[in-house]
mmCIF file of C-alpha atoms in Angstrom:
data_model
loop_
_atom_site.group_PDB
_atom_site.id
_atom_site.type_symbol
_atom_site.label_atom_id
_atom_site.label_comp_id
_atom_site.label_asym_id
_atom_site.label_seq_id
_atom_site.Cartn_x
_atom_site.Cartn_y
_atom_site.Cartn_z
ATOM 1 C CA UNK A 26 8.666 41.058 34.068
ATOM 2 C CA UNK A 27 8.366 37.472 35.212
ATOM 3 C CA UNK A 28 5.883 35.266 33.405
ATOM 4 C CA UNK A 29 3.134 33.472 35.321
ATOM 5 C CA UNK A 30 1.451 30.115 34.755
ATOM 6 C CA UNK A 31 -2.084 29.386 35.938
ATOM 7 C CA UNK A 32 -4.522 26.536 35.345
ATOM 8 C CA UNK A 33 -7.047 27.319 32.653
ATOM 9 C CA UNK A 34 -10.091 26.553 34.760
ATOM 10 C CA UNK A 35 -11.210 25.380 38.209
ATOM 11 C CA UNK A 36 -14.466 24.498 39.923
ATOM 12 C CA UNK A 37 -15.437 25.115 43.528
ATOM 13 C CA UNK A 38 -18.546 24.349 45.567
ATOM 14 C CA UNK A 39 -20.315 27.316 47.111
ATOM 15 C CA UNK A 40 -19.240 27.845 50.731
ATOM 16 C CA UNK A 41 -15.970 25.977 50.294
ATOM 17 C CA UNK A 42 -12.542 27.532 50.038
ATOM 18 C CA UNK A 43 -11.264 28.222 46.534
ATOM 19 C CA UNK A 44 -7.493 27.835 46.200
ATOM 20 C CA UNK A 45 -6.108 29.287 42.982
ATOM 21 C CA UNK A 46 -2.441 28.474 42.265
ATOM 22 C CA UNK A 47 0.065 30.509 40.294
ATOM 23 C CA UNK A 48 3.619 29.683 39.276
ATOM 24 C CA UNK A 49 6.129 32.487 38.785
ATOM 25 C CA UNK A 50 9.450 30.652 38.884
ATOM 26 C CA UNK A 51 11.422 33.499 37.267
ATOM 27 C CA UNK A 52 10.276 36.190 39.689
ATOM 28 C CA UNK A 53 12.988 38.560 40.862
ATOM 29 C CA UNK A 54 13.466 39.894 44.373
ATOM 30 C CA UNK A 55 11.834 43.257 43.803
ATOM 31 C CA UNK A 56 8.727 42.064 41.957
ATOM 32 C CA UNK A 57 5.324 42.007 43.607
ATOM 33 C CA UNK A 58 2.636 39.385 42.984
ATOM 34 C CA UNK A 59 -0.771 40.877 42.189
ATOM 35 C CA UNK A 60 -4.138 39.215 41.803
ATOM 36 C CA UNK A 61 -7.064 40.625 39.852
ATOM 37 C CA UNK A 62 -10.365 39.172 38.806
ATOM 38 C CA UNK A 63 -12.746 39.938 35.983
ATOM 39 C CA UNK A 64 -16.406 39.186 36.315
ATOM 40 C CA UNK A 65 -18.104 38.761 32.969
ATOM 41 C CA UNK A 66 -17.858 41.887 30.764
ATOM 42 C CA UNK A 67 -16.739 44.121 33.625
ATOM 43 C CA UNK A 68 -13.405 45.847 34.136
ATOM 44 C CA UNK A 69 -10.841 43.866 36.143
ATOM 45 C CA UNK A 70 -10.978 44.280 39.901
ATOM 46 C CA UNK A 71 -7.924 44.420 42.137
ATOM 47 C CA UNK A 72 -7.965 41.730 44.858
ATOM 48 C CA UNK A 73 -4.670 41.634 46.710
ATOM 49 C CA UNK A 74 -0.914 41.890 46.294
ATOM 50 C CA UNK A 75 2.234 40.882 48.176
ATOM 51 C CA UNK A 76 6.020 40.825 48.033
ATOM 52 C CA UNK A 77 7.115 37.923 50.230
ATOM 53 C CA UNK A 78 4.901 37.832 53.302
ATOM 54 C CA UNK A 79 1.456 36.291 53.323
ATOM 55 C CA UNK A 80 -1.299 38.876 53.028
ATOM 56 C CA UNK A 81 -4.977 38.952 53.946
ATOM 57 C CA UNK A 82 -7.725 41.457 53.297
ATOM 58 C CA UNK A 83 -11.508 41.448 53.309
ATOM 59 C CA UNK A 84 -11.642 39.685 49.940
ATOM 60 C CA UNK A 85 -8.957 37.010 50.061
ATOM 61 C CA UNK A 86 -5.668 35.682 51.381
ATOM 62 C CA UNK A 87 -2.422 35.439 49.448
ATOM 63 C CA UNK A 88 0.098 32.759 50.331
ATOM 64 C CA UNK A 89 3.571 33.149 48.795
ATOM 65 C CA UNK A 90 6.070 30.306 49.086
ATOM 66 C CA UNK A 91 9.356 30.978 50.819
ATOM 67 C CA UNK A 92 11.308 30.816 47.544
ATOM 68 C CA UNK A 93 8.661 33.115 45.954
ATOM 69 C CA UNK A 94 8.377 30.850 42.919
ATOM 70 C CA UNK A 95 4.679 30.259 43.422
ATOM 71 C CA UNK A 96 1.654 31.648 45.228
ATOM 72 C CA UNK A 97 -1.928 30.727 46.039
ATOM 73 C CA UNK A 98 -4.952 32.977 46.203
ATOM 74 C CA UNK A 99 -7.495 31.755 48.722
ATOM 75 C CA UNK A 100 -11.157 32.753 48.726
ATOM 76 C CA UNK A 101 -12.164 31.326 52.130
ATOM 77 C CA UNK A 102 -15.901 30.903 51.508
ATOM 78 C CA UNK A 103 -16.611 31.049 47.796
ATOM 79 C CA UNK A 104 -19.981 32.368 46.637
ATOM 80 C CA UNK A 105 -21.652 32.296 43.237
ATOM 81 C CA UNK A 106 -20.630 35.950 42.817
ATOM 82 C CA UNK A 107 -16.975 34.855 42.905
ATOM 83 C CA UNK A 108 -17.373 33.143 39.522
ATOM 84 C CA UNK A 109 -14.861 35.043 37.379
ATOM 85 C CA UNK A 110 -11.513 34.893 35.594
ATOM 86 C CA UNK A 111 -8.655 35.334 38.066
ATOM 87 C CA UNK A 112 -5.362 36.799 36.910
ATOM 88 C CA UNK A 113 -2.032 36.385 38.673
ATOM 89 C CA UNK A 114 0.436 39.078 37.631
ATOM 90 C CA UNK A 115 4.008 39.858 38.562
ATOM 91 C CA UNK A 116 4.822 43.530 38.474
ATOM 92 C CA UNK A 117 8.287 44.993 37.991
ATOM 93 C CA UNK A 118 9.535 47.853 40.112
ATOM 94 C CA UNK A 119 11.877 49.374 37.595
ATOM 95 C CA UNK A 120 11.610 51.570 34.551
ATOM 96 C CA UNK A 121 8.242 50.809 33.071
ATOM 97 C CA UNK A 122 5.018 50.351 34.923
ATOM 98 C CA UNK A 123 3.383 47.803 32.667
ATOM 99 C CA UNK A 124 0.845 45.367 34.019
ATOM 100 C CA UNK A 125 0.838 42.421 31.626
ATOM 101 C CA UNK A 126 -2.147 40.080 31.863
ATOM 102 C CA UNK A 127 -1.997 36.399 30.969
ATOM 103 C CA UNK A 128 -5.040 34.262 30.215
ATOM 104 C CA UNK A 129 -5.924 33.650 33.874
ATOM 105 C CA UNK A 130 -7.944 30.929 35.608
ATOM 106 C CA UNK A 131 -11.667 30.712 35.005
ATOM 107 C CA UNK A 132 -13.210 29.873 38.401
ATOM 108 C CA UNK A 133 -16.714 28.428 38.337
ATOM 109 C CA UNK A 134 -18.477 28.340 41.701
ATOM 110 C CA UNK A 135 -21.417 25.944 41.688
ATOM 111 C CA UNK A 136 -24.337 25.588 44.157
ATOM 112 C CA UNK B 9 -15.039 60.270 44.031
ATOM 113 C CA UNK B 10 -15.992 58.723 40.675
ATOM 114 C CA UNK B 11 -12.888 56.545 40.119
ATOM 115 C CA UNK B 12 -12.112 55.890 36.447
ATOM 116 C CA UNK B 13 -14.719 57.130 33.976
ATOM 117 C CA UNK B 14 -14.775 55.950 30.376
ATOM 118 C CA UNK B 15 -16.907 57.390 27.605
ATOM 119 C CA UNK B 16 -18.648 56.347 25.480
ATOM 120 C CA UNK B 17 -19.784 52.925 26.756
ATOM 121 C CA UNK B 18 -20.674 51.718 23.261
ATOM 122 C CA UNK B 19 -19.608 52.887 19.809
ATOM 123 C CA UNK B 20 -20.023 51.672 16.242
ATOM 124 C CA UNK B 21 -17.625 53.028 13.625
ATOM 125 C CA UNK B 22 -17.251 52.565 9.927
ATOM 126 C CA UNK B 23 -13.903 51.460 8.561
ATOM 127 C CA UNK B 24 -11.645 54.482 8.096
ATOM 128 C CA UNK B 25 -13.416 56.711 10.590
ATOM 129 C CA UNK B 26 -11.535 58.251 13.477
ATOM 130 C CA UNK B 27 -12.631 58.711 17.046
ATOM 131 C CA UNK B 28 -11.363 59.341 20.554
ATOM 132 C CA UNK B 29 -12.122 57.182 23.570
ATOM 133 C CA UNK B 30 -12.138 59.270 26.715
ATOM 134 C CA UNK B 31 -10.721 58.269 30.093
ATOM 135 C CA UNK B 32 -10.701 60.422 33.212
ATOM 136 C CA UNK B 33 -9.754 59.686 36.827
ATOM 137 C CA UNK B 34 -10.188 61.808 39.940
ATOM 138 C CA UNK B 35 -7.816 59.960 42.288
ATOM 139 C CA UNK B 36 -4.667 61.931 41.412
ATOM 140 C CA UNK B 37 -3.063 58.754 40.053
ATOM 141 C CA UNK B 38 0.219 59.264 38.231
ATOM 142 C CA UNK B 39 -0.125 56.145 36.085
ATOM 143 C CA UNK B 40 -2.772 55.603 33.411
ATOM 144 C CA UNK B 41 -3.057 52.978 30.708
ATOM 145 C CA UNK B 42 -5.247 51.563 27.962
ATOM 146 C CA UNK B 43 -5.965 47.875 27.380
ATOM 147 C CA UNK B 44 -7.983 46.044 24.789
ATOM 148 C CA UNK B 45 -9.736 42.729 25.302
ATOM 149 C CA UNK B 46 -10.866 40.595 22.404
ATOM 150 C CA UNK B 47 -13.545 37.908 22.912
ATOM 151 C CA UNK B 48 -12.272 35.031 25.046
ATOM 152 C CA UNK B 49 -8.864 36.635 25.439
ATOM 153 C CA UNK B 50 -6.901 38.301 28.191
ATOM 154 C CA UNK B 51 -6.160 42.026 28.313
ATOM 155 C CA UNK B 52 -3.411 43.461 26.116
ATOM 156 C CA UNK B 53 -1.667 46.732 26.899
ATOM 157 C CA UNK B 54 -1.923 49.405 24.178
ATOM 158 C CA UNK B 55 -0.296 52.531 25.642
ATOM 159 C CA UNK B 56 0.511 53.819 29.084
ATOM 160 C CA UNK B 57 1.643 56.991 30.848
ATOM 161 C CA UNK B 58 3.532 57.526 34.105
ATOM 162 C CA UNK B 59 2.658 61.219 34.328
ATOM 163 C CA UNK B 60 1.537 64.300 32.451
ATOM 164 C CA UNK B 61 3.529 64.767 29.256
ATOM 165 C CA UNK B 62 4.932 61.198 29.313
ATOM 166 C CA UNK B 63 3.566 58.312 27.260
ATOM 167 C CA UNK B 64 4.939 54.996 26.066
ATOM 168 C CA UNK B 65 3.907 52.020 23.964
ATOM 169 C CA UNK B 66 2.579 48.744 25.276
ATOM 170 C CA UNK B 67 2.186 45.372 23.553
ATOM 171 C CA UNK B 68 -0.178 46.402 20.735
ATOM 172 C CA UNK B 69 0.243 50.164 20.009
ATOM 173 C CA UNK B 70 -0.213 50.183 16.233
ATOM 174 C CA UNK B 71 -3.246 52.139 15.037
ATOM 175 C CA UNK B 72 -3.629 54.073 18.293
ATOM 176 C CA UNK B 73 -2.349 57.396 19.596
ATOM 177 C CA UNK B 74 -2.409 58.806 23.105
ATOM 178 C CA UNK B 75 -1.509 62.021 24.887
ATOM 179 C CA UNK B 76 -1.411 63.049 28.539
ATOM 180 C CA UNK B 77 -1.753 66.796 28.885
ATOM 181 C CA UNK B 78 -3.206 66.604 32.414
ATOM 182 C CA UNK B 79 -2.939 64.150 35.300
ATOM 183 C CA UNK B 80 -6.664 63.430 35.108
ATOM 184 C CA UNK B 81 -7.197 62.638 31.410
ATOM 185 C CA UNK B 82 -5.746 60.028 29.061
ATOM 186 C CA UNK B 83 -7.615 59.884 25.731
ATOM 187 C CA UNK B 84 -7.067 57.108 23.195
ATOM 188 C CA UNK B 85 -7.339 58.042 19.526
ATOM 189 C CA UNK B 86 -8.102 55.706 16.667
ATOM 190 C CA UNK B 87 -6.822 57.464 13.569
ATOM 191 C CA UNK B 88 -8.406 55.239 10.907
ATOM 192 C CA UNK B 89 -10.570 52.500 12.369
ATOM 193 C CA UNK B 90 -10.222 48.936 11.088
ATOM 194 C CA UNK B 91 -12.385 45.865 11.782
ATOM 195 C CA UNK B 92 -9.416 44.354 13.664
ATOM 196 C CA UNK B 93 -9.882 47.090 16.264
ATOM 197 C CA UNK B 94 -13.303 45.748 17.236
ATOM 198 C CA UNK B 95 -12.804 45.058 20.917
ATOM 199 C CA UNK B 96 -13.594 46.130 24.453
ATOM 200 C CA UNK B 97 -11.287 48.878 25.653
ATOM 201 C CA UNK B 98 -10.426 49.374 29.316
ATOM 202 C CA UNK B 99 -8.672 52.314 30.901
ATOM 203 C CA UNK B 100 -6.815 51.838 34.195
ATOM 204 C CA UNK B 101 -4.979 54.072 36.654
ATOM 205 C CA UNK B 102 -2.868 53.705 39.765
ATOM 206 C CA UNK B 103 -0.309 55.340 41.997
ATOM 207 C CA UNK B 104 3.262 54.701 40.950
ATOM 208 C CA UNK B 105 4.255 53.447 44.407
ATOM 209 C CA UNK B 106 4.087 49.639 44.105
ATOM 210 C CA UNK B 107 3.358 49.220 47.780
ATOM 211 C CA UNK B 108 0.014 50.923 47.361
ATOM 212 C CA UNK B 109 -3.100 49.198 46.102
ATOM 213 C CA UNK B 110 -3.352 48.070 42.504
ATOM 214 C CA UNK B 111 -4.963 49.442 39.416
ATOM 215 C CA UNK B 112 -8.471 50.830 39.221
ATOM 216 C CA UNK B 113 -10.208 49.961 35.961
ATOM 217 C CA UNK B 114 -13.010 51.727 34.171
ATOM 218 C CA UNK B 115 -16.148 49.894 33.049
ATOM 219 C CA UNK B 116 -15.005 49.678 29.437
ATOM 220 C CA UNK B 117 -15.915 50.949 25.961
ATOM 221 C CA UNK B 118 -17.341 48.373 23.573
ATOM 222 C CA UNK B 119 -16.233 49.317 20.066
ATOM 223 C CA UNK B 120 -17.445 47.723 16.851
ATOM 224 C CA UNK B 121 -15.853 48.624 13.520
ATOM 225 C CA UNK B 122 -17.896 47.621 10.481
#
Protein backbone atom coordinates (compact mmCIF):
# COMPACT_ATOMS: atom_id res chain seq x y z
CA UNK A 1 0.00 0.00 0.00
CA UNK A 2 1.18 3.50 -0.79
CA UNK A 3 2.40 5.62 2.09
CA UNK A 4 0.83 9.01 2.80
CA UNK A 5 2.30 12.23 4.17
CA UNK A 6 0.21 14.79 6.04
CA UNK A 7 1.04 17.91 8.05
CA UNK A 8 1.09 17.26 11.77
CA UNK A 9 -1.34 20.02 12.66
CA UNK A 10 -3.46 22.82 11.19
CA UNK A 11 -5.68 25.60 12.48
CA UNK A 12 -8.86 26.95 10.94
CA UNK A 13 -11.28 29.71 11.93
CA UNK A 14 -14.87 28.66 12.51
CA UNK A 15 -17.00 29.22 9.39
CA UNK A 16 -14.02 29.18 7.05
CA UNK A 17 -13.06 26.36 4.73
CA UNK A 18 -10.55 23.86 6.08
CA UNK A 19 -8.25 22.44 3.40
CA UNK A 20 -6.30 19.39 4.54
CA UNK A 21 -3.56 18.21 2.15
CA UNK A 22 -2.21 14.71 1.68
CA UNK A 23 0.68 13.47 -0.43
CA UNK A 24 0.62 9.93 -1.79
CA UNK A 25 3.25 10.05 -4.52
CA UNK A 26 3.64 6.25 -4.75
CA UNK A 27 -0.06 5.52 -5.24
CA UNK A 28 -0.85 2.91 -7.87
CA UNK A 29 -3.67 3.03 -10.39
CA UNK A 30 -6.04 0.76 -8.52
CA UNK A 31 -5.68 2.30 -5.06
CA UNK A 32 -8.41 4.45 -3.55
CA UNK A 33 -7.81 7.47 -1.31
CA UNK A 34 -9.84 7.39 1.91
CA UNK A 35 -10.29 10.01 4.59
CA UNK A 36 -11.28 9.33 8.18
CA UNK A 37 -11.39 11.49 11.25
CA UNK A 38 -11.17 10.75 14.94
CA UNK A 39 -12.76 13.04 17.44
CA UNK A 40 -11.17 12.77 20.86
CA UNK A 41 -11.42 9.25 22.34
CA UNK A 42 -14.02 8.10 19.82
CA UNK A 43 -13.70 5.49 17.10
CA UNK A 44 -12.60 6.81 13.70
CA UNK A 45 -15.35 8.03 11.41
CA UNK A 46 -15.38 7.52 7.65
CA UNK A 47 -15.62 10.81 5.72
CA UNK A 48 -15.14 10.23 2.01
CA UNK A 49 -13.17 8.26 -0.55
CA UNK A 50 -12.26 8.50 -4.24
CA UNK A 51 -10.26 6.88 -7.03
CA UNK A 52 -9.48 9.66 -9.50
CA UNK A 53 -12.52 11.90 -9.81
CA UNK A 54 -13.34 14.62 -7.33
CA UNK A 55 -16.00 13.57 -4.85
CA UNK A 56 -18.46 15.43 -2.64
CA UNK A 57 -20.84 14.30 0.06
CA UNK A 58 -22.71 15.91 2.93
CA UNK A 59 -19.56 16.06 5.07
CA UNK A 60 -16.77 17.14 2.74
CA UNK A 61 -15.24 17.36 -0.72
CA UNK A 62 -12.24 15.41 -1.95
CA UNK A 63 -10.03 16.87 -4.65
CA UNK A 64 -7.54 14.47 -6.26
CA UNK A 65 -4.85 15.84 -8.57
CA UNK A 66 -4.75 14.59 -12.13
CA UNK A 67 -1.56 12.59 -11.51
CA UNK A 68 -3.16 11.20 -8.30
CA UNK A 69 -0.02 11.96 -6.30
CA UNK A 70 -1.83 14.20 -3.86
CA UNK A 71 -5.30 15.08 -2.62
CA UNK A 72 -7.06 17.67 -0.50
CA UNK A 73 -9.96 17.19 1.87
CA UNK A 74 -12.15 20.26 2.08
CA UNK A 75 -14.53 21.00 4.94
CA UNK A 76 -16.42 23.95 3.39
CA UNK A 77 -17.62 25.63 6.60
CA UNK A 78 -15.64 24.33 9.54
CA UNK A 79 -17.31 24.22 12.96
CA UNK A 80 -15.88 23.63 16.42
CA UNK A 81 -17.21 20.06 16.20
CA UNK A 82 -14.83 19.44 13.28
CA UNK A 83 -11.84 19.65 15.63
CA UNK A 84 -10.30 16.18 15.26
CA UNK A 85 -7.40 14.17 13.86
CA UNK A 86 -7.85 13.59 10.12
CA UNK A 87 -6.32 10.54 8.48
CA UNK A 88 -5.58 10.17 4.78
CA UNK A 89 -5.24 6.52 3.79
CA UNK A 90 -4.53 4.74 0.54
CA UNK A 91 -6.19 1.38 0.27
CA UNK A 92 -5.01 -1.47 -1.94
CA UNK A 93 -7.42 -3.48 -4.03
CA UNK A 94 -5.51 -6.71 -4.06
CA UNK A 95 -4.92 -9.60 -1.72
CA UNK A 96 -5.19 -8.15 1.73
CA UNK A 97 -7.72 -5.67 2.95
CA UNK A 98 -5.59 -3.81 5.45
CA UNK A 99 -6.31 -0.21 6.31
CA UNK A 100 -3.06 1.23 7.63
CA UNK A 101 -3.34 4.50 9.56
CA UNK A 102 -0.56 7.07 9.73
CA UNK A 103 -0.34 9.79 12.36
CA UNK A 104 -2.80 12.13 10.62
CA UNK A 105 -3.36 15.89 10.82
CA UNK A 106 -4.68 17.40 14.02
CA UNK A 107 -7.17 20.09 12.94
CA UNK A 108 -8.02 22.73 15.52
CA UNK A 109 -11.03 24.89 14.68
CA UNK A 110 -11.09 28.08 16.74
CA UNK A 111 -13.93 30.59 17.33
CA UNK B 1 -29.27 -1.60 13.08
CA UNK B 2 -26.66 -1.28 15.85
CA UNK B 3 -23.51 -1.04 13.68
CA UNK B 4 -20.36 -2.31 15.41
CA UNK B 5 -20.75 -3.20 19.09
CA UNK B 6 -17.76 -3.65 21.36
CA UNK B 7 -17.84 -5.02 24.88
CA UNK B 8 -16.71 -4.29 27.49
CA UNK B 9 -16.13 -0.51 27.26
CA UNK B 10 -13.60 -0.55 30.10
CA UNK B 11 -11.50 -3.33 31.61
CA UNK B 12 -8.68 -3.59 34.14
CA UNK B 13 -6.58 -6.75 34.11
CA UNK B 14 -3.72 -8.01 36.18
CA UNK B 15 -0.54 -9.08 34.43
CA UNK B 16 -0.87 -12.68 33.25
CA UNK B 17 -4.65 -12.74 33.16
CA UNK B 18 -6.49 -13.64 29.99
CA UNK B 19 -9.62 -12.12 28.56
CA UNK B 20 -11.64 -11.77 25.38
CA UNK B 21 -12.73 -8.49 23.84
CA UNK B 22 -15.99 -8.93 21.98
CA UNK B 23 -16.91 -7.37 18.65
CA UNK B 24 -20.17 -7.88 16.79
CA UNK B 25 -21.63 -6.24 13.67
CA UNK B 26 -25.10 -6.54 12.16
CA UNK B 27 -24.39 -5.10 8.70
CA UNK B 28 -23.40 -8.39 7.03
CA UNK B 29 -19.89 -7.03 6.44
CA UNK B 30 -17.38 -9.56 5.16
CA UNK B 31 -14.35 -7.74 6.56
CA UNK B 32 -13.61 -7.24 10.26
CA UNK B 33 -10.48 -6.07 12.01
CA UNK B 34 -8.95 -5.08 15.34
CA UNK B 35 -6.80 -2.01 15.97
CA UNK B 36 -5.06 -0.70 19.03
CA UNK B 37 -4.34 2.94 19.77
CA UNK B 38 -1.78 4.00 22.33
CA UNK B 39 -1.89 7.52 23.82
CA UNK B 40 -0.99 10.17 21.25
CA UNK B 41 -0.49 7.58 18.54
CA UNK B 42 -2.27 6.49 15.40
CA UNK B 43 -4.13 3.20 15.05
CA UNK B 44 -2.17 -0.01 14.50
CA UNK B 45 -3.71 -3.10 12.92
CA UNK B 46 -3.60 -6.25 15.09
CA UNK B 47 -5.56 -8.90 13.15
CA UNK B 48 -8.14 -8.91 10.42
CA UNK B 49 -10.56 -11.27 8.67
CA UNK B 50 -12.06 -11.20 5.17
CA UNK B 51 -14.76 -13.74 5.98
CA UNK B 52 -15.87 -16.52 8.29
CA UNK B 53 -13.08 -19.02 8.88
CA UNK B 54 -10.37 -16.69 7.49
CA UNK B 55 -8.04 -14.59 9.63
CA UNK B 56 -4.67 -12.95 9.10
CA UNK B 57 -2.10 -10.93 11.00
CA UNK B 58 -1.72 -7.18 10.91
CA UNK B 59 1.16 -4.96 12.05
CA UNK B 60 1.23 -5.92 15.75
CA UNK B 61 -0.26 -9.45 16.19
CA UNK B 62 1.96 -10.78 18.98
CA UNK B 63 0.11 -11.56 22.21
CA UNK B 64 -3.31 -11.67 20.55
CA UNK B 65 -5.44 -14.39 19.00
CA UNK B 66 -8.57 -14.11 16.89
CA UNK B 67 -11.14 -16.40 15.31
CA UNK B 68 -14.06 -15.82 12.96
CA UNK B 69 -16.62 -18.58 13.29
CA UNK B 70 -19.52 -16.40 12.10
CA UNK B 71 -19.85 -13.37 9.84
CA UNK B 72 -21.15 -11.28 12.73
CA UNK B 73 -18.55 -11.89 15.46
CA UNK B 74 -14.80 -11.32 15.67
CA UNK B 75 -13.47 -11.74 19.23
CA UNK B 76 -9.95 -10.72 20.23
CA UNK B 77 -8.23 -12.83 22.88
CA UNK B 78 -5.40 -11.75 25.13
CA UNK B 79 -3.77 -14.96 26.29
CA UNK B 80 -1.53 -13.54 29.04
CA UNK B 81 -1.97 -9.82 29.52
CA UNK B 82 1.09 -7.58 29.80
CA UNK B 83 1.34 -3.89 30.76
CA UNK B 84 2.45 -3.16 27.17
CA UNK B 85 -1.05 -4.15 26.06
CA UNK B 86 -2.59 -1.22 27.92
CA UNK B 87 -4.35 0.59 25.11
CA UNK B 88 -7.66 1.47 23.52
CA UNK B 89 -8.88 -1.26 21.20
CA UNK B 90 -11.13 -0.57 18.22
CA UNK B 91 -12.99 -3.07 16.10
CA UNK B 92 -13.94 -2.15 12.53
CA UNK B 93 -15.93 -3.77 9.72
CA UNK B 94 -16.70 -3.12 6.08
CA UNK B 95 -17.83 -4.64 2.82
CA UNK B 96 -15.02 -6.06 0.73
CA UNK B 97 -16.05 -4.08 -2.35
CA UNK B 98 -13.74 -1.03 -2.33
CA UNK B 99 -16.25 1.09 -4.18
CA UNK B 100 -18.61 0.95 -1.24
CA UNK B 101 -18.34 3.17 1.81
CA UNK B 102 -15.47 2.76 4.23
CA UNK B 103 -15.04 1.09 7.56
CA UNK B 104 -17.45 1.37 10.46
CA UNK B 105 -15.68 1.51 13.81
CA UNK B 106 -16.92 0.55 17.24
CA UNK B 107 -16.68 2.92 20.20
CA UNK B 108 -13.64 1.17 21.65
CA UNK B 109 -12.56 -0.86 24.68
CA UNK B 110 -10.23 0.88 27.11
CA UNK B 111 -7.94 -1.76 28.60
CA UNK B 112 -5.53 -1.23 31.47
CA UNK B 113 -3.09 -3.97 32.49
CA UNK B 114 -1.54 -3.50 35.92
